[in-house]
Amino acid sequence: MLENRWEGIDEFVAVAECSQFTAAAERLGVSSSHISRQVARLEERLQTRLLYRSTRKVTLTEAGQTFLQHCQRLQDGREEALRAVGDLTSEPKGMLRMTCAVAYGERFIVPLVTRFMGLYPQLRVDIELSNRQLDLVHEGLDLAIRLGRLQDSRMVASRLAPRRMYLCASPSYLARYGRPHSLSELSRHNCLIGSSDIWQLAQDGREFSQRVQGNWRCNSGQAVLDAAVLGVGLCQLPDYYVLEHLHSGALVSLLEAHQPPNTAVWALYPQQRHLSPKVRKLVDFLKVGLAERPEYSQ
């Protein structure tokens, strides 16, 4: 009968893994006679011997070895299903360790995480703000927020928000030095250099990298923005830095035909079959929270 087809599987796996009926009985909290009876019924239904029995040890037959592998996968799948359903109603709790770039984290991620913690008082969060790309597995991190193009294919990525790069300058700078109309003219302008002197641009639909030069450098996006608004030079910065200033007229977008393809803001976490509720719910919360920010809703 169909209702009996699962009977004996847990008992068989316990015996196979413990190599003894007594130890299997202790694991499952039942009697040895119950274990023996269930395994015998299972073998009878399968019309196959699964175990070689002796007074001291139990070993698997060839059929038993094959059957064990399938039964272990069935058990894993069953536990996975139970956890998945349970997590739909369970609240995030315990420690969640995450990392993000400093400026973006301070401005966008940390405020949202703080609001998220207010919803779940049993949750504790440790946030490492660093411009180094930390190894999630080595550092024991549950989640990383990454900007731009992803490098680590070992991780699972979930897109949180768009990320578009803009090349701009202030009206005062353009009044003094003129507006560039082609990529070749960039070499004649003072380019404000942030964490890298390589800018991403596009030509005929293809993205490429170009090294730029200038007399000003600082590894802070906010500092680059401030210098550009003051008319020191040209800058290339992500949308969340410059959109407000583009709308107000404090900055002017340049060479828009050569704007690189959009990238994204990503939530990155180690590969695993089942994502913990604290990580899953935080990622969903960040997606909604970022979409509500004026930098992304404009």
CSV table of C-alpha atoms in Angstrom, one decimal:
chain,number,residue,atom,x,y,z
A,1,MET,CA,0.0,0.0,0.0
A,2,LEU,CA,1.1,3.6,-0.7
A,3,GLU,CA,1.0,4.6,2.9
A,4,ASN,CA,3.5,2.0,3.8
A,5,ARG,CA,6.1,2.8,1.2
A,6,TRP,CA,8.0,5.2,3.5
A,7,GLU,CA,8.0,2.9,6.5
A,8,GLY,CA,11.4,1.5,7.4
A,9,ILE,CA,13.5,4.1,5.6
A,10,ASP,CA,14.6,6.1,8.6
A,11,GLU,CA,15.3,2.8,10.5
A,12,PHE,CA,17.4,1.4,7.6
A,13,VAL,CA,19.4,4.6,7.2
A,14,ALA,CA,20.1,4.7,11.0
A,15,VAL,CA,21.3,1.0,11.0
A,16,ALA,CA,23.5,1.6,7.9
A,17,GLU,CA,25.1,4.7,9.3
A,18,CYS,CA,25.6,3.2,12.8
A,19,SER,CA,26.5,-0.3,11.6
A,20,GLN,CA,24.5,-1.7,14.6
A,21,PHE,CA,20.8,-2.2,15.4
A,22,THR,CA,21.4,-1.2,19.0
A,23,ALA,CA,23.1,2.1,18.2
A,24,ALA,CA,20.4,2.8,15.6
A,25,ALA,CA,17.7,2.2,18.2
A,26,GLU,CA,19.4,4.6,20.6
A,27,ARG,CA,19.6,7.3,17.8
A,28,LEU,CA,15.9,7.1,17.0
A,29,GLY,CA,14.7,6.5,20.6
A,30,VAL,CA,13.0,3.2,19.9
A,31,SER,CA,13.7,-0.5,20.7
A,32,SER,CA,16.1,-2.7,18.8
A,33,SER,CA,13.2,-5.1,18.0
A,34,HIS,CA,11.3,-2.2,16.4
A,35,ILE,CA,14.3,-1.4,14.2
A,36,SER,CA,14.8,-5.0,13.2
A,37,ARG,CA,11.1,-5.5,12.4
A,38,GLN,CA,10.9,-2.3,10.2
A,39,VAL,CA,14.0,-3.2,8.2
A,40,ALA,CA,12.8,-6.7,7.7
A,41,ARG,CA,9.5,-5.4,6.4
A,42,LEU,CA,11.3,-3.0,4.1
A,43,GLU,CA,13.5,-5.8,2.6
A,44,GLU,CA,10.3,-7.9,2.2
A,45,ARG,CA,8.6,-5.1,0.3
A,46,LEU,CA,11.7,-4.5,-1.9
A,47,GLN,CA,12.2,-8.3,-2.4
A,48,THR,CA,15.9,-7.5,-1.8
A,49,ARG,CA,18.4,-8.1,1.0
A,50,LEU,CA,19.8,-4.7,2.1
A,51,LEU,CA,22.0,-5.8,5.1
A,52,TYR,CA,24.3,-8.6,6.1
A,53,ARG,CA,23.7,-9.2,9.8
A,54,SER,CA,26.2,-10.6,12.3
A,55,THR,CA,26.3,-10.7,16.1
A,56,ARG,CA,28.8,-7.8,16.2
A,57,LYS,CA,28.3,-5.7,13.0
A,58,VAL,CA,25.9,-5.0,10.2
A,59,THR,CA,27.2,-4.3,6.7
A,60,LEU,CA,25.5,-3.3,3.5
A,61,THR,CA,24.8,-5.4,0.5
A,62,GLU,CA,25.5,-3.9,-3.0
A,63,ALA,CA,21.7,-3.2,-3.2
A,64,GLY,CA,21.8,-1.7,0.3
A,65,GLN,CA,24.7,0.7,-0.7
A,66,THR,CA,22.7,1.9,-3.7
A,67,PHE,CA,19.5,2.2,-1.7
A,68,LEU,CA,21.2,4.1,1.1
A,69,GLN,CA,22.4,6.9,-1.2
A,70,HIS,CA,18.9,7.5,-2.5
A,71,CYS,CA,17.4,7.3,1.0
A,72,GLN,CA,19.8,9.8,2.4
A,73,ARG,CA,18.9,12.2,-0.4
A,74,LEU,CA,15.2,11.7,0.4
A,75,GLN,CA,15.9,12.5,4.0
A,76,ASP,CA,17.8,15.6,3.1
A,77,GLY,CA,15.0,16.8,0.8
A,78,ARG,CA,12.4,16.1,3.5
A,79,GLU,CA,14.3,18.2,6.1
A,80,GLU,CA,14.9,20.9,3.5
A,81,ALA,CA,11.2,21.1,2.8
A,82,LEU,CA,10.3,21.2,6.5
A,83,ARG,CA,12.8,24.0,7.1
A,84,ALA,CA,11.6,26.0,4.1
A,85,VAL,CA,8.0,25.9,5.3
A,86,GLY,CA,9.0,26.7,8.9
A,87,ASP,CA,11.1,29.7,7.8
A,88,LEU,CA,8.1,31.3,6.2
A,89,THR,CA,6.7,32.1,9.6
A,90,SER,CA,9.9,32.2,11.7
A,91,GLU,CA,11.4,35.5,12.7
A,92,PRO,CA,15.1,36.4,12.0
A,93,LYS,CA,17.2,35.9,15.1
A,94,GLY,CA,20.7,35.3,16.2
A,95,MET,CA,23.9,36.9,14.7
A,96,LEU,CA,24.0,38.2,11.1
A,97,ARG,CA,27.5,39.2,9.9
A,98,MET,CA,27.7,41.3,6.8
A,99,THR,CA,30.0,43.7,4.9
A,100,CYS,CA,29.6,46.7,2.5
A,101,ALA,CA,31.8,49.4,1.0
A,102,VAL,CA,32.2,52.3,3.4
A,103,ALA,CA,30.5,55.2,1.7
A,104,TYR,CA,27.6,53.3,0.3
A,105,GLY,CA,27.1,51.4,3.5
A,106,GLU,CA,27.0,54.5,5.7
A,107,ARG,CA,24.6,56.3,3.4
A,108,PHE,CA,22.3,53.5,2.2
A,109,ILE,CA,22.7,50.1,3.8
A,110,VAL,CA,23.3,50.8,7.5
A,111,PRO,CA,20.2,52.9,8.0
A,112,LEU,CA,18.0,50.2,6.4
A,113,VAL,CA,19.6,47.5,8.5
A,114,THR,CA,19.0,49.5,11.6
A,115,ARG,CA,15.3,49.8,10.6
A,116,PHE,CA,15.2,46.1,9.9
A,117,MET,CA,16.6,45.3,13.4
A,118,GLY,CA,13.8,47.3,14.9
A,119,LEU,CA,11.3,44.9,13.4
A,120,TYR,CA,13.1,41.8,14.8
A,121,PRO,CA,14.4,42.4,18.3
A,122,GLN,CA,16.0,38.9,18.5
A,123,LEU,CA,18.4,39.7,15.7
A,124,ARG,CA,22.0,40.9,16.3
A,125,VAL,CA,24.0,42.4,13.4
A,126,ASP,CA,27.7,42.9,12.9
A,127,ILE,CA,28.5,45.1,9.9
A,128,GLU,CA,32.0,45.4,8.6
A,129,LEU,CA,32.3,48.5,6.4
A,130,SER,CA,35.4,48.1,4.2
A,131,ASN,CA,36.4,49.0,0.7
A,132,ARG,CA,38.3,45.7,0.6
A,133,GLN,CA,36.3,42.8,-0.9
A,134,LEU,CA,36.3,40.4,2.1
A,135,ASP,CA,36.1,36.7,1.6
A,136,LEU,CA,32.7,35.7,2.9
A,137,VAL,CA,33.6,32.1,3.7
A,138,HIS,CA,37.0,32.8,5.2
A,139,GLU,CA,35.7,35.7,7.3
A,140,GLY,CA,32.5,33.9,8.4
A,141,LEU,CA,30.2,36.5,6.8
A,142,ASP,CA,26.5,35.8,5.9
A,143,LEU,CA,26.1,38.6,3.4
A,144,ALA,CA,28.0,41.1,1.4
A,145,ILE,CA,26.7,44.2,-0.5
A,146,ARG,CA,28.7,44.7,-3.6
A,147,LEU,CA,28.7,47.4,-6.3
A,148,GLY,CA,29.3,47.1,-10.0
A,149,ARG,CA,30.4,44.0,-11.7
A,150,LEU,CA,30.7,40.7,-9.8
A,151,GLN,CA,33.9,38.7,-9.8
A,152,ASP,CA,33.2,35.8,-7.4
A,153,SER,CA,31.2,33.1,-9.2
A,154,ARG,CA,31.2,30.9,-6.0
A,155,MET,CA,28.6,33.2,-4.5
A,156,VAL,CA,24.9,33.6,-5.0
A,157,ALA,CA,23.9,37.1,-6.1
A,158,SER,CA,20.6,38.9,-5.8
A,159,ARG,CA,20.1,42.3,-7.5
A,160,LEU,CA,19.1,45.0,-5.1
A,161,ALA,CA,19.2,48.2,-7.2
A,162,PRO,CA,20.5,49.6,-10.5
A,163,ARG,CA,23.8,51.3,-10.7
A,164,ARG,CA,24.6,53.8,-13.6
A,165,MET,CA,27.8,55.7,-14.0
A,166,TYR,CA,27.8,59.3,-15.1
A,167,LEU,CA,30.6,61.5,-16.5
A,168,CYS,CA,30.0,65.1,-15.4
A,169,ALA,CA,31.3,68.5,-14.6
A,170,SER,CA,30.1,71.8,-13.2
A,171,PRO,CA,28.8,74.6,-15.4
A,172,SER,CA,31.7,76.8,-14.0
A,173,TYR,CA,34.3,74.3,-15.1
A,174,LEU,CA,32.8,74.0,-18.6
A,175,ALA,CA,32.6,77.8,-18.9
A,176,ARG,CA,36.3,78.0,-18.3
A,177,TYR,CA,37.6,74.9,-20.2
A,178,GLY,CA,34.9,74.0,-22.7
A,179,ARG,CA,32.7,70.9,-23.0
A,180,PRO,CA,34.2,67.7,-24.3
A,181,HIS,CA,32.4,66.4,-27.4
A,182,SER,CA,34.4,63.2,-28.0
A,183,LEU,CA,36.4,60.7,-26.0
A,184,SER,CA,39.7,62.0,-27.6
A,185,GLU,CA,39.1,65.3,-25.8
A,186,LEU,CA,39.2,63.8,-22.3
A,187,SER,CA,43.0,63.9,-22.4
A,188,ARG,CA,42.8,67.8,-22.5
A,189,HIS,CA,40.7,68.0,-19.3
A,190,ASN,CA,41.5,67.7,-15.6
A,191,CYS,CA,39.9,64.4,-14.5
A,192,LEU,CA,39.2,64.0,-10.8
A,193,ILE,CA,40.6,60.6,-9.8
A,194,GLY,CA,38.9,58.6,-7.1
A,195,SER,CA,39.9,55.1,-6.0
A,196,SER,CA,41.0,54.3,-9.6
A,197,ASP,CA,42.3,56.3,-12.6
A,198,ILE,CA,40.5,53.8,-14.9
A,199,TRP,CA,37.1,55.0,-16.2
A,200,GLN,CA,34.6,52.7,-17.8
A,201,LEU,CA,33.2,54.1,-21.1
A,202,ALA,CA,31.5,52.8,-24.2
A,203,GLN,CA,32.2,53.1,-28.0
A,204,ASP,CA,29.9,51.7,-30.7
A,205,GLY,CA,28.0,49.6,-28.0
A,206,ARG,CA,31.2,48.1,-26.6
A,207,GLU,CA,32.5,48.8,-23.1
A,208,PHE,CA,36.1,49.6,-22.6
A,209,SER,CA,38.4,51.0,-19.9
A,210,GLN,CA,40.3,54.3,-20.3
A,211,ARG,CA,43.0,55.6,-18.1
A,212,VAL,CA,42.6,59.3,-17.2
A,213,GLN,CA,44.8,62.0,-15.8
A,214,GLY,CA,44.4,64.9,-13.5
A,215,ASN,CA,46.0,66.9,-10.7
A,216,TRP,CA,43.6,65.8,-8.0
A,217,ARG,CA,43.0,62.4,-6.4
A,218,CYS,CA,41.1,61.1,-3.3
A,219,ASN,CA,39.7,57.7,-2.6
A,220,SER,CA,36.4,59.1,-1.4
A,221,GLY,CA,33.4,59.4,-3.8
A,222,GLN,CA,31.9,62.2,-1.7
A,223,ALA,CA,35.2,64.2,-1.9
A,224,VAL,CA,35.3,63.6,-5.7
A,225,LEU,CA,31.7,64.9,-5.9
A,226,ASP,CA,32.5,68.0,-3.9
A,227,ALA,CA,35.5,68.9,-6.0
A,228,ALA,CA,33.5,68.4,-9.2
A,229,VAL,CA,30.7,70.7,-7.9
A,230,LEU,CA,33.3,73.3,-7.1
A,231,GLY,CA,34.6,73.3,-10.7
A,232,VAL,CA,37.9,71.5,-10.1
A,233,GLY,CA,37.5,69.0,-13.0
A,234,LEU,CA,35.5,66.2,-14.6
A,235,CYS,CA,34.3,63.3,-12.6
A,236,GLN,CA,32.9,59.8,-13.2
A,237,LEU,CA,30.6,58.7,-10.3
A,238,PRO,CA,27.6,56.4,-9.8
A,239,ASP,CA,24.0,57.7,-10.0
A,240,TYR,CA,23.4,57.9,-6.3
A,241,TYR,CA,26.1,60.5,-5.9
A,242,VAL,CA,25.3,62.8,-8.8
A,243,LEU,CA,21.5,62.6,-9.7
A,244,GLU,CA,20.5,65.3,-7.2
A,245,HIS,CA,23.2,67.6,-8.6
A,246,LEU,CA,22.3,66.8,-12.2
A,247,HIS,CA,18.6,67.7,-11.5
A,248,SER,CA,19.6,71.0,-9.7
A,249,GLY,CA,22.0,72.0,-12.4
A,250,ALA,CA,25.1,71.9,-10.1
A,251,LEU,CA,26.5,69.3,-12.5
A,252,VAL,CA,26.1,68.6,-16.2
A,253,SER,CA,26.1,65.1,-17.7
A,254,LEU,CA,28.7,64.7,-20.5
A,255,LEU,CA,29.4,62.3,-23.4
A,256,GLU,CA,26.1,60.5,-22.7
A,257,ALA,CA,26.5,58.4,-25.9
A,258,HIS,CA,29.6,56.9,-24.3
A,259,GLN,CA,28.0,56.1,-21.0
A,260,PRO,CA,28.9,52.5,-20.0
A,261,PRO,CA,26.2,49.8,-19.6
A,262,ASN,CA,24.3,49.8,-16.3
A,263,THR,CA,25.6,47.5,-13.6
A,264,ALA,CA,23.9,47.0,-10.2
A,265,VAL,CA,24.0,46.9,-6.5
A,266,TRP,CA,24.1,43.2,-5.4
A,267,ALA,CA,23.5,41.2,-2.3
A,268,LEU,CA,26.0,38.3,-2.3
A,269,TYR,CA,26.0,35.3,0.0
A,270,PRO,CA,27.6,31.8,0.0
A,271,GLN,CA,26.1,29.0,-2.0
A,272,GLN,CA,23.8,26.9,0.1
A,273,ARG,CA,20.6,25.0,-0.6
A,274,HIS,CA,18.5,26.8,1.9
A,275,LEU,CA,18.9,30.5,2.7
A,276,SER,CA,18.4,31.4,6.4
A,277,PRO,CA,15.4,33.5,7.1
A,278,LYS,CA,17.5,36.3,8.6
A,279,VAL,CA,19.4,36.7,5.3
A,280,ARG,CA,16.5,36.1,3.0
A,281,LYS,CA,14.2,38.6,4.8
A,282,LEU,CA,17.0,41.3,5.1
A,283,VAL,CA,17.7,41.0,1.3
A,284,ASP,CA,14.0,41.5,0.5
A,285,PHE,CA,13.9,44.4,3.0
A,286,LEU,CA,16.9,46.1,1.3
A,287,LYS,CA,15.4,45.7,-2.2
A,288,VAL,CA,12.2,47.5,-1.0
A,289,GLY,CA,14.1,50.1,1.0
A,290,LEU,CA,16.5,51.1,-1.8
A,291,ALA,CA,13.6,51.3,-4.3
A,292,GLU,CA,12.0,53.9,-2.0
A,293,ARG,CA,15.1,56.1,-1.8
A,294,PRO,CA,14.9,59.3,-3.9
A,295,GLU,CA,18.2,58.4,-5.6
A,296,TYR,CA,16.5,55.4,-7.2
A,297,SER,CA,13.0,56.6,-7.6
A,298,GLN,CA,13.8,59.6,-9.7
